[in-house]
Amino acid sequence: MSQVPASLLTLIAGIVITLLSVWVSLNHGLLPEQVSEQAPLVDNLFSIMLGIAFALFLVVQGAILIFVIKYRRPPGDDTDGVFLEGNFPLEIVWTAIPALIVIGLGIYSVDVYQRMGGFAPSTGMMAHSHPSAHVAHQPGHPPGSAIAAPLVADAADPASASVMDPDSEKAYKLPIYGFGAPPEAKNKADVTVNVVGLQYAWLFTYPDDGLTTGELHIPVGKSVQLNITAQDVIHSLWLPQFRLKQDALPGEKSQLNFVATKTGTYPIVCAELCGSYHGSMRTQVIVHTPEDYQQWLEENKVAQANSLNQAIAANPAEMSVSEFLTPYGEEMGINAEMLKQLHPHQ
Ligand SMILES: [Cu+2]
């Protein structure tokens, strides 16, 4: 062992640590599946950072371990340790290496941010507005549909009034946070969805089709633009499998542009502690094939039109509490008798 020069040992250790770190960065398996075109960009950055962190961990912990063993106190030796002066070249080396790593990672992450559209001029408008369509298809709720109207009208308002209305001067002037269209995507997004976060749910409005849902439905392989806002407090729309997360801010707009690459159902989580039931603020994104997506659109347009008519037909103002609640009670397994007890004077 004593014949092997230290420089050769260091070289071998360096090679072994490099190989191990590269293997860890390629095989860590810590991330869920990738479901968007943007996901590999984020994952590559993460994997490289993990590889560097693992190499540093081995170097630092390995050095500690070697020193603890090799330079341990011999039995009977009660003298002080050797006093070591600082080593100027060594200090330059261990300052320069982390500095280079940090600068390199900084440049790389800015490149990822740009490729995801982070520097796209975010007026929120791009070229895809249909002013007349927005007016005509405002998540339409005729006067009298008292059940659904307040929730949806209020919720749709911040997003539709300023983000979606191209005539609104605000739309051009206010900055928009989040990932705009990637530089190569010059045209309009194929699907635009207005997203509103409110305690404790996400509401998705399809301005081109006049639909409102509690789950996000998108077609695979098409560019999707989410115009995000919040109604009450700050929420955060997180799509882990898409590697996308964007805060939803009351009174501000933010957006996400992405393309899904795999059909399936994936979770949507609120990633901002937003109140007592924050943990339940979950829903899902369903990625359809383009044909299934069209079918879903058509079916739901019909379904929502029907439920709207029913809402008009039954004017809640003219109903007693029992009459109004009975259909909901049946859904929840509560019968008329129980309702009477809950509301004895109705
Ligand atoms: Cu929330």
PDB file of N, CA, C and O in Angstrom, residues 27-93:
ATOM      1  N   ASN A  27     -29.620   7.013 -12.932  1.00  0.00           N
ATOM      2  CA  ASN A  27     -30.461   5.903 -12.458  1.00  0.00           C
ATOM      3  C   ASN A  27     -31.123   6.156 -11.117  1.00  0.00           C
ATOM      4  O   ASN A  27     -31.446   5.213 -10.411  1.00  0.00           O
ATOM      5  N   HIS A  28     -31.325   7.426 -10.747  1.00  0.00           N
ATOM      6  CA  HIS A  28     -31.828   7.658  -9.386  1.00  0.00           C
ATOM      7  C   HIS A  28     -33.292   7.269  -9.221  1.00  0.00           C
ATOM      8  O   HIS A  28     -33.712   6.890  -8.137  1.00  0.00           O
ATOM      9  N   GLY A  29     -34.085   7.364 -10.272  1.00  0.00           N
ATOM     10  CA  GLY A  29     -35.486   6.943 -10.178  1.00  0.00           C
ATOM     11  C   GLY A  29     -36.294   7.689  -9.136  1.00  0.00           C
ATOM     12  O   GLY A  29     -37.262   7.157  -8.594  1.00  0.00           O
ATOM     13  N   LEU A  30     -35.927   8.918  -8.844  1.00  0.00           N
ATOM     14  CA  LEU A  30     -36.633   9.671  -7.799  1.00  0.00           C
ATOM     15  C   LEU A  30     -37.852  10.412  -8.328  1.00  0.00           C
ATOM     16  O   LEU A  30     -38.698  10.846  -7.556  1.00  0.00           O
ATOM     17  N   LEU A  31     -37.932  10.588  -9.634  1.00  0.00           N
ATOM     18  CA  LEU A  31     -38.993  11.443 -10.187  1.00  0.00           C
ATOM     19  C   LEU A  31     -40.112  10.601 -10.794  1.00  0.00           C
ATOM     20  O   LEU A  31     -39.870   9.503 -11.290  1.00  0.00           O
ATOM     21  N   PRO A  32     -41.346  11.102 -10.733  1.00  0.00           N
ATOM     22  CA  PRO A  32     -42.447  10.367 -11.368  1.00  0.00           C
ATOM     23  C   PRO A  32     -42.303  10.418 -12.893  1.00  0.00           C
ATOM     24  O   PRO A  32     -41.421  11.090 -13.412  1.00  0.00           O
ATOM     25  N   GLU A  33     -43.190   9.710 -13.587  1.00  0.00           N
ATOM     26  CA  GLU A  33     -43.045   9.630 -15.041  1.00  0.00           C
ATOM     27  C   GLU A  33     -43.157  11.010 -15.694  1.00  0.00           C
ATOM     28  O   GLU A  33     -43.756  11.922 -15.128  1.00  0.00           O
ATOM     29  N   GLN A  34     -42.572  11.117 -16.869  1.00  0.00           N
ATOM     30  CA  GLN A  34     -42.605  12.390 -17.599  1.00  0.00           C
ATOM     31  C   GLN A  34     -43.785  12.398 -18.549  1.00  0.00           C
ATOM     32  O   GLN A  34     -43.957  11.472 -19.325  1.00  0.00           O
ATOM     33  N   VAL A  35     -44.566  13.463 -18.493  1.00  0.00           N
ATOM     34  CA  VAL A  35     -45.792  13.474 -19.276  1.00  0.00           C
ATOM     35  C   VAL A  35     -45.889  14.697 -20.175  1.00  0.00           C
ATOM     36  O   VAL A  35     -46.840  14.864 -20.905  1.00  0.00           O
ATOM     37  N   SER A  36     -44.885  15.584 -20.118  1.00  0.00           N
ATOM     38  CA  SER A  36     -44.951  16.758 -20.997  1.00  0.00           C
ATOM     39  C   SER A  36     -43.636  16.911 -21.742  1.00  0.00           C
ATOM     40  O   SER A  36     -42.611  16.351 -21.344  1.00  0.00           O
ATOM     41  N   GLU A  37     -43.674  17.692 -22.823  1.00  0.00           N
ATOM     42  CA  GLU A  37     -42.451  17.960 -23.581  1.00  0.00           C
ATOM     43  C   GLU A  37     -41.449  18.725 -22.726  1.00  0.00           C
ATOM     44  O   GLU A  37     -40.255  18.691 -22.978  1.00  0.00           O
ATOM     45  N   GLN A  38     -41.958  19.441 -21.730  1.00  0.00           N
ATOM     46  CA  GLN A  38     -41.095  20.262 -20.895  1.00  0.00           C
ATOM     47  C   GLN A  38     -40.408  19.443 -19.795  1.00  0.00           C
ATOM     48  O   GLN A  38     -39.372  19.864 -19.279  1.00  0.00           O
ATOM     49  N   ALA A  39     -40.975  18.283 -19.469  1.00  0.00           N
ATOM     50  CA  ALA A  39     -40.472  17.510 -18.328  1.00  0.00           C
ATOM     51  C   ALA A  39     -38.992  17.095 -18.463  1.00  0.00           C
ATOM     52  O   ALA A  39     -38.230  17.226 -17.509  1.00  0.00           O
ATOM     53  N   PRO A  40     -38.542  16.595 -19.650  1.00  0.00           N
ATOM     54  CA  PRO A  40     -37.140  16.174 -19.731  1.00  0.00           C
ATOM     55  C   PRO A  40     -36.158  17.314 -19.463  1.00  0.00           C
ATOM     56  O   PRO A  40     -35.077  17.079 -18.905  1.00  0.00           O
ATOM     57  N   LEU A  41     -36.528  18.547 -19.847  1.00  0.00           N
ATOM     58  CA  LEU A  41     -35.630  19.686 -19.603  1.00  0.00           C
ATOM     59  C   LEU A  41     -35.382  19.846 -18.112  1.00  0.00           C
ATOM     60  O   LEU A  41     -34.244  20.008 -17.662  1.00  0.00           O
ATOM     61  N   VAL A  42     -36.476  19.790 -17.334  1.00  0.00           N
ATOM     62  CA  VAL A  42     -36.358  19.961 -15.885  1.00  0.00           C
ATOM     63  C   VAL A  42     -35.618  18.776 -15.282  1.00  0.00           C
ATOM     64  O   VAL A  42     -34.758  18.932 -14.408  1.00  0.00           O
ATOM     65  N   ASP A  43     -35.937  17.571 -15.765  1.00  0.00           N
ATOM     66  CA  ASP A  43     -35.336  16.372 -15.186  1.00  0.00           C
ATOM     67  C   ASP A  43     -33.833  16.308 -15.430  1.00  0.00           C
ATOM     68  O   ASP A  43     -33.075  15.869 -14.560  1.00  0.00           O
ATOM     69  N   ASN A  44     -33.398  16.732 -16.632  1.00  0.00           N
ATOM     70  CA  ASN A  44     -31.963  16.724 -16.908  1.00  0.00           C
ATOM     71  C   ASN A  44     -31.224  17.641 -15.948  1.00  0.00           C
ATOM     72  O   ASN A  44     -30.165  17.288 -15.430  1.00  0.00           O
ATOM     73  N   LEU A  45     -31.802  18.815 -15.721  1.00  0.00           N
ATOM     74  CA  LEU A  45     -31.180  19.753 -14.779  1.00  0.00           C
ATOM     75  C   LEU A  45     -31.120  19.130 -13.381  1.00  0.00           C
ATOM     76  O   LEU A  45     -30.090  19.165 -12.706  1.00  0.00           O
ATOM     77  N   PHE A  46     -32.246  18.518 -12.969  1.00  0.00           N
ATOM     78  CA  PHE A  46     -32.292  17.887 -11.651  1.00  0.00           C
ATOM     79  C   PHE A  46     -31.255  16.779 -11.540  1.00  0.00           C
ATOM     80  O   PHE A  46     -30.534  16.684 -10.541  1.00  0.00           O
ATOM     81  N   SER A  47     -31.157  15.945 -12.585  1.00  0.00           N
ATOM     82  CA  SER A  47     -30.245  14.805 -12.527  1.00  0.00           C
ATOM     83  C   SER A  47     -28.798  15.263 -12.448  1.00  0.00           C
ATOM     84  O   SER A  47     -27.986  14.662 -11.727  1.00  0.00           O
ATOM     85  N   ILE A  48     -28.458  16.318 -13.202  1.00  0.00           N
ATOM     86  CA  ILE A  48     -27.082  16.822 -13.154  1.00  0.00           C
ATOM     87  C   ILE A  48     -26.771  17.375 -11.762  1.00  0.00           C
ATOM     88  O   ILE A  48     -25.705  17.111 -11.198  1.00  0.00           O
ATOM     89  N   MET A  49     -27.739  18.105 -11.187  1.00  0.00           N
ATOM     90  CA  MET A  49     -27.508  18.648  -9.845  1.00  0.00           C
ATOM     91  C   MET A  49     -27.344  17.523  -8.830  1.00  0.00           C
ATOM     92  O   MET A  49     -26.513  17.586  -7.925  1.00  0.00           O
ATOM     93  N   LEU A  50     -28.159  16.467  -9.017  1.00  0.00           N
ATOM     94  CA  LEU A  50     -28.064  15.335  -8.087  1.00  0.00           C
ATOM     95  C   LEU A  50     -26.707  14.648  -8.218  1.00  0.00           C
ATOM     96  O   LEU A  50     -26.083  14.282  -7.218  1.00  0.00           O
ATOM     97  N   GLY A  51     -26.226  14.494  -9.465  1.00  0.00           N
ATOM     98  CA  GLY A  51     -24.926  13.873  -9.699  1.00  0.00           C
ATOM     99  C   GLY A  51     -23.804  14.670  -9.034  1.00  0.00           C
ATOM    100  O   GLY A  51     -22.933  14.106  -8.365  1.00  0.00           O
ATOM    101  N   ILE A  52     -23.838  16.004  -9.198  1.00  0.00           N
ATOM    102  CA  ILE A  52     -22.811  16.859  -8.588  1.00  0.00           C
ATOM    103  C   ILE A  52     -22.889  16.759  -7.063  1.00  0.00           C
ATOM    104  O   ILE A  52     -21.862  16.624  -6.377  1.00  0.00           O
ATOM    105  N   ALA A  53     -24.124  16.799  -6.537  1.00  0.00           N
ATOM    106  CA  ALA A  53     -24.293  16.727  -5.080  1.00  0.00           C
ATOM    107  C   ALA A  53     -23.768  15.396  -4.549  1.00  0.00           C
ATOM    108  O   ALA A  53     -23.125  15.339  -3.495  1.00  0.00           O
ATOM    109  N   PHE A  54     -24.013  14.310  -5.305  1.00  0.00           N
ATOM    110  CA  PHE A  54     -23.564  12.993  -4.860  1.00  0.00           C
ATOM    111  C   PHE A  54     -22.035  12.921  -4.858  1.00  0.00           C
ATOM    112  O   PHE A  54     -21.423  12.387  -3.915  1.00  0.00           O
ATOM    113  N   ALA A  55     -21.391  13.493  -5.898  1.00  0.00           N
ATOM    114  CA  ALA A  55     -19.924  13.499  -5.956  1.00  0.00           C
ATOM    115  C   ALA A  55     -19.355  14.290  -4.772  1.00  0.00           C
ATOM    116  O   ALA A  55     -18.412  13.836  -4.110  1.00  0.00           O
ATOM    117  N   LEU A  56     -19.944  15.466  -4.492  1.00  0.00           N
ATOM    118  CA  LEU A  56     -19.461  16.274  -3.368  1.00  0.00           C
ATOM    119  C   LEU A  56     -19.643  15.529  -2.048  1.00  0.00           C
ATOM    120  O   LEU A  56     -18.776  15.564  -1.173  1.00  0.00           O
ATOM    121  N   PHE A  57     -20.771  14.825  -1.940  1.00  0.00           N
ATOM    122  CA  PHE A  57     -21.044  14.048  -0.724  1.00  0.00           C
ATOM    123  C   PHE A  57     -19.957  12.996  -0.522  1.00  0.00           C
ATOM    124  O   PHE A  57     -19.404  12.851   0.571  1.00  0.00           O
ATOM    125  N   LEU A  58     -19.624  12.274  -1.608  1.00  0.00           N
ATOM    126  CA  LEU A  58     -18.599  11.232  -1.495  1.00  0.00           C
ATOM    127  C   LEU A  58     -17.248  11.826  -1.135  1.00  0.00           C
ATOM    128  O   LEU A  58     -16.523  11.286  -0.289  1.00  0.00           O
ATOM    129  N   VAL A  59     -16.894  12.957  -1.768  1.00  0.00           N
ATOM    130  CA  VAL A  59     -15.584  13.572  -1.517  1.00  0.00           C
ATOM    131  C   VAL A  59     -15.482  14.023  -0.067  1.00  0.00           C
ATOM    132  O   VAL A  59     -14.505  13.705   0.642  1.00  0.00           O
ATOM    133  N   VAL A  60     -16.526  14.739   0.400  1.00  0.00           N
ATOM    134  CA  VAL A  60     -16.470  15.307   1.749  1.00  0.00           C
ATOM    135  C   VAL A  60     -16.539  14.201   2.802  1.00  0.00           C
ATOM    136  O   VAL A  60     -15.690  14.120   3.700  1.00  0.00           O
ATOM    137  N   GLN A  61     -17.533  13.323   2.675  1.00  0.00           N
ATOM    138  CA  GLN A  61     -17.683  12.255   3.673  1.00  0.00           C
ATOM    139  C   GLN A  61     -16.510  11.272   3.614  1.00  0.00           C
ATOM    140  O   GLN A  61     -16.044  10.789   4.639  1.00  0.00           O
ATOM    141  N   GLY A  62     -16.034  11.000   2.369  1.00  0.00           N
ATOM    142  CA  GLY A  62     -14.906  10.092   2.203  1.00  0.00           C
ATOM    143  C   GLY A  62     -13.655  10.653   2.866  1.00  0.00           C
ATOM    144  O   GLY A  62     -12.930   9.932   3.570  1.00  0.00           O
ATOM    145  N   ALA A  63     -13.408  11.963   2.675  1.00  0.00           N
ATOM    146  CA  ALA A  63     -12.227  12.591   3.284  1.00  0.00           C
ATOM    147  C   ALA A  63     -12.318  12.522   4.806  1.00  0.00           C
ATOM    148  O   ALA A  63     -11.329  12.201   5.491  1.00  0.00           O
ATOM    149  N   ILE A  64     -13.503  12.795   5.334  1.00  0.00           N
ATOM    150  CA  ILE A  64     -13.685  12.734   6.796  1.00  0.00           C
ATOM    151  C   ILE A  64     -13.374  11.326   7.305  1.00  0.00           C
ATOM    152  O   ILE A  64     -12.628  11.134   8.271  1.00  0.00           O
ATOM    153  N   LEU A  65     -13.947  10.349   6.598  1.00  0.00           N
ATOM    154  CA  LEU A  65     -13.778   8.957   7.025  1.00  0.00           C
ATOM    155  C   LEU A  65     -12.299   8.539   6.991  1.00  0.00           C
ATOM    156  O   LEU A  65     -11.770   7.939   7.955  1.00  0.00           O
ATOM    157  N   ILE A  66     -11.612   8.880   5.878  1.00  0.00           N
ATOM    158  CA  ILE A  66     -10.195   8.507   5.744  1.00  0.00           C
ATOM    159  C   ILE A  66      -9.368   9.165   6.849  1.00  0.00           C
ATOM    160  O   ILE A  66      -8.520   8.523   7.486  1.00  0.00           O
ATOM    161  N   PHE A  67      -9.650  10.455   7.106  1.00  0.00           N
ATOM    162  CA  PHE A  67      -8.865  11.177   8.115  1.00  0.00           C
ATOM    163  C   PHE A  67      -9.134  10.639   9.513  1.00  0.00           C
ATOM    164  O   PHE A  67      -8.219  10.549  10.332  1.00  0.00           O
ATOM    165  N   VAL A  68     -10.394  10.280   9.776  1.00  0.00           N
ATOM    166  CA  VAL A  68     -10.738   9.752  11.096  1.00  0.00           C
ATOM    167  C   VAL A  68      -9.959   8.470  11.363  1.00  0.00           C
ATOM    168  O   VAL A  68      -9.451   8.242  12.464  1.00  0.00           O
ATOM    169  N   ILE A  69      -9.812   7.654  10.328  1.00  0.00           N
ATOM    170  CA  ILE A  69      -9.123   6.381  10.520  1.00  0.00           C
ATOM    171  C   ILE A  69      -7.604   6.558  10.496  1.00  0.00           C
ATOM    172  O   ILE A  69      -6.885   6.159  11.414  1.00  0.00           O
ATOM    173  N   LYS A  70      -7.110   7.252   9.439  1.00  0.00           N
ATOM    174  CA  LYS A  70      -5.669   7.314   9.214  1.00  0.00           C
ATOM    175  C   LYS A  70      -4.958   8.160  10.278  1.00  0.00           C
ATOM    176  O   LYS A  70      -3.842   7.844  10.677  1.00  0.00           O
ATOM    177  N   TYR A  71      -5.601   9.249  10.705  1.00  0.00           N
ATOM    178  CA  TYR A  71      -4.918  10.168  11.625  1.00  0.00           C
ATOM    179  C   TYR A  71      -5.482  10.082  13.038  1.00  0.00           C
ATOM    180  O   TYR A  71      -5.453  11.052  13.784  1.00  0.00           O
ATOM    181  N   ARG A  72      -6.051   8.951  13.374  1.00  0.00           N
ATOM    182  CA  ARG A  72      -6.592   8.817  14.728  1.00  0.00           C
ATOM    183  C   ARG A  72      -5.448   8.833  15.756  1.00  0.00           C
ATOM    184  O   ARG A  72      -4.297   8.526  15.422  1.00  0.00           O
ATOM    185  N   ARG A  73      -5.777   9.187  16.976  1.00  0.00           N
ATOM    186  CA  ARG A  73      -4.746   9.314  18.018  1.00  0.00           C
ATOM    187  C   ARG A  73      -4.157   7.937  18.371  1.00  0.00           C
ATOM    188  O   ARG A  73      -4.916   7.025  18.717  1.00  0.00           O
ATOM    189  N   PRO A  74      -2.806   7.825  18.289  1.00  0.00           N
ATOM    190  CA  PRO A  74      -2.214   6.544  18.690  1.00  0.00           C
ATOM    191  C   PRO A  74      -2.329   6.371  20.203  1.00  0.00           C
ATOM    192  O   PRO A  74      -2.302   7.369  20.927  1.00  0.00           O
ATOM    193  N   PRO A  75      -2.411   5.131  20.682  1.00  0.00           N
ATOM    194  CA  PRO A  75      -2.531   4.919  22.125  1.00  0.00           C
ATOM    195  C   PRO A  75      -1.341   5.524  22.856  1.00  0.00           C
ATOM    196  O   PRO A  75      -0.198   5.375  22.399  1.00  0.00           O
ATOM    197  N   GLY A  76      -1.563   6.232  23.959  1.00  0.00           N
ATOM    198  CA  GLY A  76      -0.486   6.793  24.751  1.00  0.00           C
ATOM    199  C   GLY A  76       0.020   8.138  24.283  1.00  0.00           C
ATOM    200  O   GLY A  76       0.846   8.757  24.918  1.00  0.00           O
ATOM    201  N   ASP A  77      -0.458   8.645  23.141  1.00  0.00           N
ATOM    202  CA  ASP A  77      -0.016   9.939  22.616  1.00  0.00           C
ATOM    203  C   ASP A  77      -0.957  11.032  23.099  1.00  0.00           C
ATOM    204  O   ASP A  77      -2.076  11.145  22.612  1.00  0.00           O
ATOM    205  N   ASP A  78      -0.523  11.838  24.058  1.00  0.00           N
ATOM    206  CA  ASP A  78      -1.380  12.894  24.610  1.00  0.00           C
ATOM    207  C   ASP A  78      -0.917  14.282  24.183  1.00  0.00           C
ATOM    208  O   ASP A  78      -1.349  15.286  24.742  1.00  0.00           O
ATOM    209  N   THR A  79      -0.027  14.348  23.169  1.00  0.00           N
ATOM    210  CA  THR A  79       0.449  15.649  22.712  1.00  0.00           C
ATOM    211  C   THR A  79      -0.614  16.339  21.847  1.00  0.00           C
ATOM    212  O   THR A  79      -1.571  15.718  21.385  1.00  0.00           O
ATOM    213  N   ASP A  80      -0.420  17.669  21.614  1.00  0.00           N
ATOM    214  CA  ASP A  80      -1.330  18.400  20.733  1.00  0.00           C
ATOM    215  C   ASP A  80      -1.135  17.938  19.301  1.00  0.00           C
ATOM    216  O   ASP A  80      -0.100  17.406  18.926  1.00  0.00           O
ATOM    217  N   GLY A  81      -2.156  18.204  18.503  1.00  0.00           N
ATOM    218  CA  GLY A  81      -2.035  17.902  17.078  1.00  0.00           C
ATOM    219  C   GLY A  81      -1.071  18.870  16.415  1.00  0.00           C
ATOM    220  O   GLY A  81      -0.724  19.907  16.970  1.00  0.00           O
ATOM    221  N   VAL A  82      -0.655  18.516  15.172  1.00  0.00           N
ATOM    222  CA  VAL A  82       0.259  19.383  14.417  1.00  0.00           C
ATOM    223  C   VAL A  82      -0.497  20.648  14.006  1.00  0.00           C
ATOM    224  O   VAL A  82      -1.635  20.580  13.557  1.00  0.00           O
ATOM    225  N   PHE A  83       0.139  21.835  14.169  1.00  0.00           N
ATOM    226  CA  PHE A  83      -0.506  23.070  13.764  1.00  0.00           C
ATOM    227  C   PHE A  83      -0.256  23.303  12.277  1.00  0.00           C
ATOM    228  O   PHE A  83       0.875  23.326  11.820  1.00  0.00           O
ATOM    229  N   LEU A  84      -1.333  23.459  11.512  1.00  0.00           N
ATOM    230  CA  LEU A  84      -1.196  23.631  10.065  1.00  0.00           C
ATOM    231  C   LEU A  84      -1.518  25.065   9.672  1.00  0.00           C
ATOM    232  O   LEU A  84      -2.552  25.606  10.060  1.00  0.00           O
ATOM    233  N   GLU A  85      -0.650  25.683   8.893  1.00  0.00           N
ATOM    234  CA  GLU A  85      -0.923  27.005   8.319  1.00  0.00           C
ATOM    235  C   GLU A  85      -1.906  26.838   7.166  1.00  0.00           C
ATOM    236  O   GLU A  85      -2.077  25.749   6.622  1.00  0.00           O
ATOM    237  N   GLY A  86      -2.539  27.945   6.787  1.00  0.00           N
ATOM    238  CA  GLY A  86      -3.415  27.899   5.608  1.00  0.00           C
ATOM    239  C   GLY A  86      -2.617  27.582   4.363  1.00  0.00           C
ATOM    240  O   GLY A  86      -1.415  27.803   4.304  1.00  0.00           O
ATOM    241  N   ASN A  87      -3.303  27.022   3.360  1.00  0.00           N
ATOM    242  CA  ASN A  87      -2.643  26.673   2.101  1.00  0.00           C
ATOM    243  C   ASN A  87      -3.323  27.464   0.986  1.00  0.00           C
ATOM    244  O   ASN A  87      -4.462  27.175   0.593  1.00  0.00           O
ATOM    245  N   PHE A  88      -2.620  28.503   0.505  1.00  0.00           N
ATOM    246  CA  PHE A  88      -3.242  29.441  -0.435  1.00  0.00           C
ATOM    247  C   PHE A  88      -3.711  28.771  -1.733  1.00  0.00           C
ATOM    248  O   PHE A  88      -4.875  28.938  -2.124  1.00  0.00           O
ATOM    249  N   PRO A  89      -2.853  27.981  -2.415  1.00  0.00           N
ATOM    250  CA  PRO A  89      -3.336  27.327  -3.660  1.00  0.00           C
ATOM    251  C   PRO A  89      -4.559  26.442  -3.403  1.00  0.00           C
ATOM    252  O   PRO A  89      -5.504  26.426  -4.200  1.00  0.00           O
ATOM    253  N   LEU A  90      -4.534  25.732  -2.252  1.00  0.00           N
ATOM    254  CA  LEU A  90      -5.669  24.851  -1.946  1.00  0.00           C
ATOM    255  C   LEU A  90      -6.961  25.659  -1.773  1.00  0.00           C
ATOM    256  O   LEU A  90      -8.028  25.271  -2.252  1.00  0.00           O
ATOM    257  N   GLU A  91      -6.832  26.823  -1.103  1.00  0.00           N
ATOM    258  CA  GLU A  91      -8.030  27.654  -0.896  1.00  0.00           C
ATOM    259  C   GLU A  91      -8.576  28.176  -2.222  1.00  0.00           C
ATOM    260  O   GLU A  91      -9.787  28.271  -2.414  1.00  0.00           O
ATOM    261  N   ILE A  92      -7.663  28.504  -3.142  1.00  0.00           N
ATOM    262  CA  ILE A  92      -8.113  28.954  -4.466  1.00  0.00           C
ATOM    263  C   ILE A  92      -8.867  27.824  -5.154  1.00  0.00           C
ATOM    264  O   ILE A  92      -9.945  28.023  -5.730  1.00  0.00           O
ATOM    265  N   VAL A  93      -8.336  26.621  -5.064  1.00  0.00           N
ATOM    266  CA  VAL A  93      -8.976  25.483  -5.735  1.00  0.00           C
ATOM    267  C   VAL A  93     -10.382  25.250  -5.167  1.00  0.00           C
ATOM    268  O   VAL A  93     -11.359  25.130  -5.906  1.00  0.00           O
TER     269      VAL A  93
END
